[in-house]
XYZ file of C-alpha atoms in Angstrom:
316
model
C 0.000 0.000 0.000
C 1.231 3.462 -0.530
C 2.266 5.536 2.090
C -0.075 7.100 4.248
C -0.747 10.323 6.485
C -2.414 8.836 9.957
C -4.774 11.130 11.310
C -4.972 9.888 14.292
C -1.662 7.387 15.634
C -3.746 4.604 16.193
C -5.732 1.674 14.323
C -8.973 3.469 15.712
C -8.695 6.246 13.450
C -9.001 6.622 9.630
C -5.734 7.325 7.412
C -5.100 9.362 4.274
C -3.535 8.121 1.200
C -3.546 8.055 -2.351
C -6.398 6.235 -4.236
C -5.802 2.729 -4.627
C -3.648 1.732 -7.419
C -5.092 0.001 -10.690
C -8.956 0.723 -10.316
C -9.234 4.217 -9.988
C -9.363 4.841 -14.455
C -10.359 1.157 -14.955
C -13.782 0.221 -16.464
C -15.761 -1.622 -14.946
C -16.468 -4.996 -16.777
C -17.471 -8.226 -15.378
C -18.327 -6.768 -11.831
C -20.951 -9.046 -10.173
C -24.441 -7.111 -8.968
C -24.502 -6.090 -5.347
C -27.069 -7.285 -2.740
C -30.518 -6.240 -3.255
C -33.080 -4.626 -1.144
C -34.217 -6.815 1.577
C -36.691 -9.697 0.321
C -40.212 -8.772 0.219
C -39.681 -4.552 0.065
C -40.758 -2.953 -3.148
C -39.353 -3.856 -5.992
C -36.860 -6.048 -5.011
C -37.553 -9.039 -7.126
C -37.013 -7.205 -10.023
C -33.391 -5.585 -9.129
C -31.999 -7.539 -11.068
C -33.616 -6.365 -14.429
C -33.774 -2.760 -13.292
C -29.931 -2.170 -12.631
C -29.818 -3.359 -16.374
C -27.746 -0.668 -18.029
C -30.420 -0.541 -20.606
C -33.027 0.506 -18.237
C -31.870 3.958 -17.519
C -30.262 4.449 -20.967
C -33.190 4.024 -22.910
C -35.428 6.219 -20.734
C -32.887 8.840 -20.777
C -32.576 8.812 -24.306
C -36.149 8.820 -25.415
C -36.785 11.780 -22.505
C -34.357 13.857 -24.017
C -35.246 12.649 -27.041
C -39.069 13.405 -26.617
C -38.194 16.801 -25.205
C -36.473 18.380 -27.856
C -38.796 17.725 -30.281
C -41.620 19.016 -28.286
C -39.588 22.057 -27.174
C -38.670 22.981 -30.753
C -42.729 22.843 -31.702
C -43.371 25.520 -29.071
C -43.718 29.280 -29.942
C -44.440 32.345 -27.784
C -47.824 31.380 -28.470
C -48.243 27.771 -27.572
C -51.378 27.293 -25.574
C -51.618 24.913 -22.692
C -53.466 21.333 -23.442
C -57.016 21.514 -23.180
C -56.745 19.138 -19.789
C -53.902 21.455 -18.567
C -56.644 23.904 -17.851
C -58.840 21.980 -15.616
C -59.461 21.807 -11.677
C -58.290 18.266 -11.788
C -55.146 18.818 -13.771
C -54.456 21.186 -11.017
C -54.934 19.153 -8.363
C -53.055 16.500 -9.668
C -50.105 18.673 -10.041
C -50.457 19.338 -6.409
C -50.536 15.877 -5.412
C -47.781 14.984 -7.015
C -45.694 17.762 -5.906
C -47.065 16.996 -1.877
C -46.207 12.794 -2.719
C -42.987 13.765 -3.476
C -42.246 16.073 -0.880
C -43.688 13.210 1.916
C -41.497 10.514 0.001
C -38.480 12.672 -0.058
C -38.502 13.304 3.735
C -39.240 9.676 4.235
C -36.082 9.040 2.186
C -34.000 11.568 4.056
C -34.884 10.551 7.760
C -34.978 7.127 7.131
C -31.624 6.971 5.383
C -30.184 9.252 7.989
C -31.438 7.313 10.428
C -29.883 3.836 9.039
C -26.429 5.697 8.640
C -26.073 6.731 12.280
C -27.646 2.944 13.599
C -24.870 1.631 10.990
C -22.281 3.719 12.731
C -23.070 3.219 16.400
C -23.049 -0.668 15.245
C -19.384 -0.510 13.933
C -17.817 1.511 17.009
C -19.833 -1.048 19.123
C -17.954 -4.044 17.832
C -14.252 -2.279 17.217
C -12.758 0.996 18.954
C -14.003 4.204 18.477
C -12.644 6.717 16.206
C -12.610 7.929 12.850
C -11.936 4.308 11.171
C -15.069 2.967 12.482
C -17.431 6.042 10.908
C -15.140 5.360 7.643
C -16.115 1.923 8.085
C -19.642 2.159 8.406
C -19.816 4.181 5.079
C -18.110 2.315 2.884
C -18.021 -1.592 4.324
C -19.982 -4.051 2.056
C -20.293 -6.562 4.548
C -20.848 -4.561 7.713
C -21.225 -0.861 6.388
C -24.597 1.001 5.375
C -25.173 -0.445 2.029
C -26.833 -3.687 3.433
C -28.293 -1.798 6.764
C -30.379 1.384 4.348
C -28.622 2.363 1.172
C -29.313 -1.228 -0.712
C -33.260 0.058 0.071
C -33.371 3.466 -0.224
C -30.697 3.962 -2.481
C -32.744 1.700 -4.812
C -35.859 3.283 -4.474
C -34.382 6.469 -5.103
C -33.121 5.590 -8.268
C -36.897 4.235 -9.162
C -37.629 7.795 -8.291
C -35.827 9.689 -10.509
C -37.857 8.027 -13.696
C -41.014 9.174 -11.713
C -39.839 12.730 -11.251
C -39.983 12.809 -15.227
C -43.712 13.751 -14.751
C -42.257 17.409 -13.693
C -41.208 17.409 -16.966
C -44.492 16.435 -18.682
C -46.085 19.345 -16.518
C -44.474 21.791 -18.465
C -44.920 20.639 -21.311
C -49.094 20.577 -20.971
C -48.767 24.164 -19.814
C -47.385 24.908 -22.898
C -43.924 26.403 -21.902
C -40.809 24.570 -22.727
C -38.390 22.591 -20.709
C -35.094 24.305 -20.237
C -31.790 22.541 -20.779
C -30.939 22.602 -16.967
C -34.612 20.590 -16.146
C -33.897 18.144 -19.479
C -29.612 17.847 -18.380
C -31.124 17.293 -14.630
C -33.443 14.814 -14.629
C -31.842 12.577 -17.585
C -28.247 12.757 -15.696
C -29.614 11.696 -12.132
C -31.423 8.643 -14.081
C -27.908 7.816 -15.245
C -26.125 8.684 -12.219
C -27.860 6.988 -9.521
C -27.721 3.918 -11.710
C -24.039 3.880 -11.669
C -24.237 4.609 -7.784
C -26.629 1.731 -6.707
C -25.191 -0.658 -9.637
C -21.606 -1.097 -8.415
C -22.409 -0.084 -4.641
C -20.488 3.323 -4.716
C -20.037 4.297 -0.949
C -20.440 7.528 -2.006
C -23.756 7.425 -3.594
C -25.468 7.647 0.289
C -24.255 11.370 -0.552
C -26.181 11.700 -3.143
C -29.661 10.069 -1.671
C -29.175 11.960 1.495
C -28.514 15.486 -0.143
C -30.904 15.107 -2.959
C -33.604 14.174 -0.905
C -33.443 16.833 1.851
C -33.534 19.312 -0.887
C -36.334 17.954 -2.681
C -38.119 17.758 0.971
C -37.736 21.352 0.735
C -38.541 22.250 -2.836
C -41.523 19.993 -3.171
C -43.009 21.509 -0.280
C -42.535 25.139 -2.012
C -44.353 23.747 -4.764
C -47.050 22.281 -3.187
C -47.560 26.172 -1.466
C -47.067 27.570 -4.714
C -49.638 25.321 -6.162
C -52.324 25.842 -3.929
C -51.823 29.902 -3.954
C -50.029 30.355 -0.934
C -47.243 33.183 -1.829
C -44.030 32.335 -0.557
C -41.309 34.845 -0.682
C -38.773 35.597 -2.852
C -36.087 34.722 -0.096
C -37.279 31.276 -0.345
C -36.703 30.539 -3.916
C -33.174 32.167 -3.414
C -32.354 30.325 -0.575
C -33.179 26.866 -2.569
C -31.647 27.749 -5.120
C -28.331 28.065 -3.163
C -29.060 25.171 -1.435
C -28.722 23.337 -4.559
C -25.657 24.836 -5.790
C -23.840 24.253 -2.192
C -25.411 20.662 -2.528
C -23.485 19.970 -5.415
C -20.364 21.625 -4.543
C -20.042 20.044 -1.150
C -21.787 16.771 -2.330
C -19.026 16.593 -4.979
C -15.954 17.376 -2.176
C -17.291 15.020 0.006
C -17.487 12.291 -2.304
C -14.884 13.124 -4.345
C -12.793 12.256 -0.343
C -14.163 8.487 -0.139
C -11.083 8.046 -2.734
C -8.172 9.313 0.339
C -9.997 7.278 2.750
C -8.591 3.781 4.314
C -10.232 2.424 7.372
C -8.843 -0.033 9.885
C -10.697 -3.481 9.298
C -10.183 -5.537 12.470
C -11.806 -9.027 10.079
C -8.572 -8.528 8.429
C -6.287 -6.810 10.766
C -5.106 -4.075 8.268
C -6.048 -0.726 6.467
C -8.721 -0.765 3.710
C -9.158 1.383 0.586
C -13.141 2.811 1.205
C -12.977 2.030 -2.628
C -12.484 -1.381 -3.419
C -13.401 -1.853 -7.340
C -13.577 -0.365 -10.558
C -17.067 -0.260 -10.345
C -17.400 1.864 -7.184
C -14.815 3.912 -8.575
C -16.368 4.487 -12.300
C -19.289 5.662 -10.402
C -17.895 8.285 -8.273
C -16.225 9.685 -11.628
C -19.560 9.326 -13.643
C -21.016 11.212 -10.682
C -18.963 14.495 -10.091
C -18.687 14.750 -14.041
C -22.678 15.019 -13.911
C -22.565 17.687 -10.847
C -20.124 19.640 -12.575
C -22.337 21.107 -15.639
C -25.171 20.854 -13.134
C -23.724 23.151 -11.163
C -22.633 25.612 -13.654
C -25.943 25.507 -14.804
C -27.785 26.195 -11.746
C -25.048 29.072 -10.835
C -26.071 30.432 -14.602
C -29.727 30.647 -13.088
C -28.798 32.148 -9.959
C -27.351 34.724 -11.964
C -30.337 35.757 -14.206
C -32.502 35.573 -11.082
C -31.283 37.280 -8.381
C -28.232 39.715 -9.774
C -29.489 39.744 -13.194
C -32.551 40.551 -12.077
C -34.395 38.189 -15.136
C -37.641 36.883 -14.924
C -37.327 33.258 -14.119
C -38.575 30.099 -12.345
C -36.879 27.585 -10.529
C -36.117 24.433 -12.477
C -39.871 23.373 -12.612
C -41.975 26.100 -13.671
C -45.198 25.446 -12.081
C-alpha cells in the first residue's frame, strides 16, 4: 500500500492516502451485482432487471429525445393542453408535488437514520474513532449499504424516472423545458444507476442530499400550487441550497477516494474504494454535478443579480 498520512496514531482512526492503485481509471467490466433490497420490500424481485444498463439508458434517451422535439414545436404562443386547464389537472399537479415532498422526507430521515444505527453498530464491535465512521460508510459486509442504502438507495433511483412527470407538466402548460430541467433529470437517471449498480459508498451522498432538498422544494411547490405566496427569499435560498449541494456533495465524495479504514476481520487498512465499479461511479457522478452546477449558478445569476424573470427548475 502506498504511504499514508495517519490522522490519528492509532488503528482506531481513519488514514489518508492516495487512491488505490489500478482501479481508480479502470472500467468496470465483469463486476458481479450487489445485494438487493431486503426480500419482500418494493421492488426487489425485479433488481436484477432494473440495474440493467439498458433501463436507464433508454429512458434517458427517449426523454431527451421526446423533449427536444416538443420544445422545438413551441412558440411564444403555444397554448396549454385543453386538460392542462382543468381543476383536476391542477390538483393533480399538487398531489404529485405533496407525494414527493412526503417521500423525499421519508427518504431523508430514514436513510439518515440507518447511517447513524450503521455507525453506532461498527464503534460497538471495534474501537471508536474515525476508522469505524469510515467503516460504516463504505463496508460491504458490515457498512450502510446492506443496513439502508441497498433500500433506499434503490428506491431512489426508481424515483428519478417518476420525477420525469415534472417534466411532462411543463410541457401541458405549454412552456418549454429548459436545458438545466432536461440535463437534470436525464443525468440523475444515469447517475444513480451507476451509484446503486456497483455499490459506490459515495452514492449515500447523493440520496441523502438530494432528498433533503427535494423535501424542501416539493413543499414550495405544493404552497405555490395551492396559492399560498411564498417569498422571494425562499426561492433564493433553494436555489443556493442546490448549488452548495453539489459543490459540497461533490468534495465530500470526491474524499471516499483518500480514505482507508482499519478493518479488524482482516487486521489491516482498507481502501473505502475497493473496485472499478465503485470507482467508475464516483467519476460518472462528479462529471454530472459539474455542468449541473454551472448551470444552476447560470440561473442564480439571471434571477437574483441579473434581475431576469425566471422560475426555478420546474416552472409550475
Amino acid at each position: 500500500m502506498a504511504s499514508t498520512r495517519t490522522i490519528i496514531s492509532n488503528n482506531s482512526s481513519a488514514r489518508l492516502s492516495t487512491p488505490p492503485p489500478g482501479i481508480i481509471f479502470k472500467f468496470p467490466v465483469g463486476i458481479d451485482l450487489p445485494q438487493g433490497p431486503p426480500d419482500g420490500s418494493l421492488f426487489a424481485g425485479s433488481f436484477d432487471l432494473l440495474m440493467d444498463i439498458r433501463v436507464p439508458v433508454t429512458i434517458a434517451t427517449v426523454y431527451a429525445t421526446c423533449v427536444h422535439i416538443l420544445n422545438r414545436s413551441r412558440g411564444p404562443g403555444t397554448q396549454p393542453a385543453r386538460f392542462a386547464r382543468t381543476t383536476l389537472f391542477k390538483w393533480l399537479v399538487n398531489a404529485h408535488n405533496l407525494f414527493l415532498c412526503v417521500y423525499s422526507a421519508w427518504t431523508c430521515f430514514g436513510m439518515t437514520g440507518s447511517l447513524v444505527r450503521t455507525v453506532i453498530e461498527t464503534s460497538a464491535t471495534h474501537a471508536r474513532g474515525s476508522s469505524s465512521f469510515w467503516r460504516g460508510l463504505c463496508s460491504l459486509n458490515e457498512g450502510i449499504w446492506g443496513h439502508g442504502l441497498n433500500y433506499y438507495g434503490f428506491l431512489f433511483y426508481l424515483s428519478k424516472f417518476y420525477e420525469v412527470l415534472d417534466t411532462v407538466i411543463i410541457l401541458a402548460k405549454g412552456k418549454r423545458s429548459s436545458l438545466l430541467q432536461t440535463y437534470h433529470h436525464a443525468g440523475a437517471m444515469l447517475s444513480m444507476w451507476a451509484g446503486i449498480r456497483f455499490a459506490s459508498p459515495p452514492i449515500w451522498i447523493f440520496v441523502v442530499f438530494n432528498s433533503l432538498i427535494h423535501t424542501l422544494m416539493y413543499f414550495y411547490y405544493t404552497l405555490s400550487g395551492l396559492n399560498i405566496k411564498v417569498p422571494k427569499a425562499v426561492k433564493r435560498a433553494l436555489t443556493t441550497a442546490q448549488i452548495c449541494q453539489f459543490v459540497l456533495g461533490g468534495s465530500l465524495a470526491l474524499a471516499h477516494f483518500f480514505i482507508y479504514y482499519f478493518d479488524p476481520g482482516l487486521e489491516q487498512y482498507t481502501s473505502c474504494l475497493v473496485n472499478p465499479g465503485q470507482t467508475f461511479a464516483l467519476w460518472f457522478n462528479v462529471l454530472y454535478l459539474a455542468p449541473l452546477t454551472y448551470l444552476f449558478i447560470g440561473f442564480w445569476i439571471d434571477s437574483y443579480v441579473l434581475g431576469r424573470k425566471t422560475v426555478l427548475p420546474r416552472d409550475q
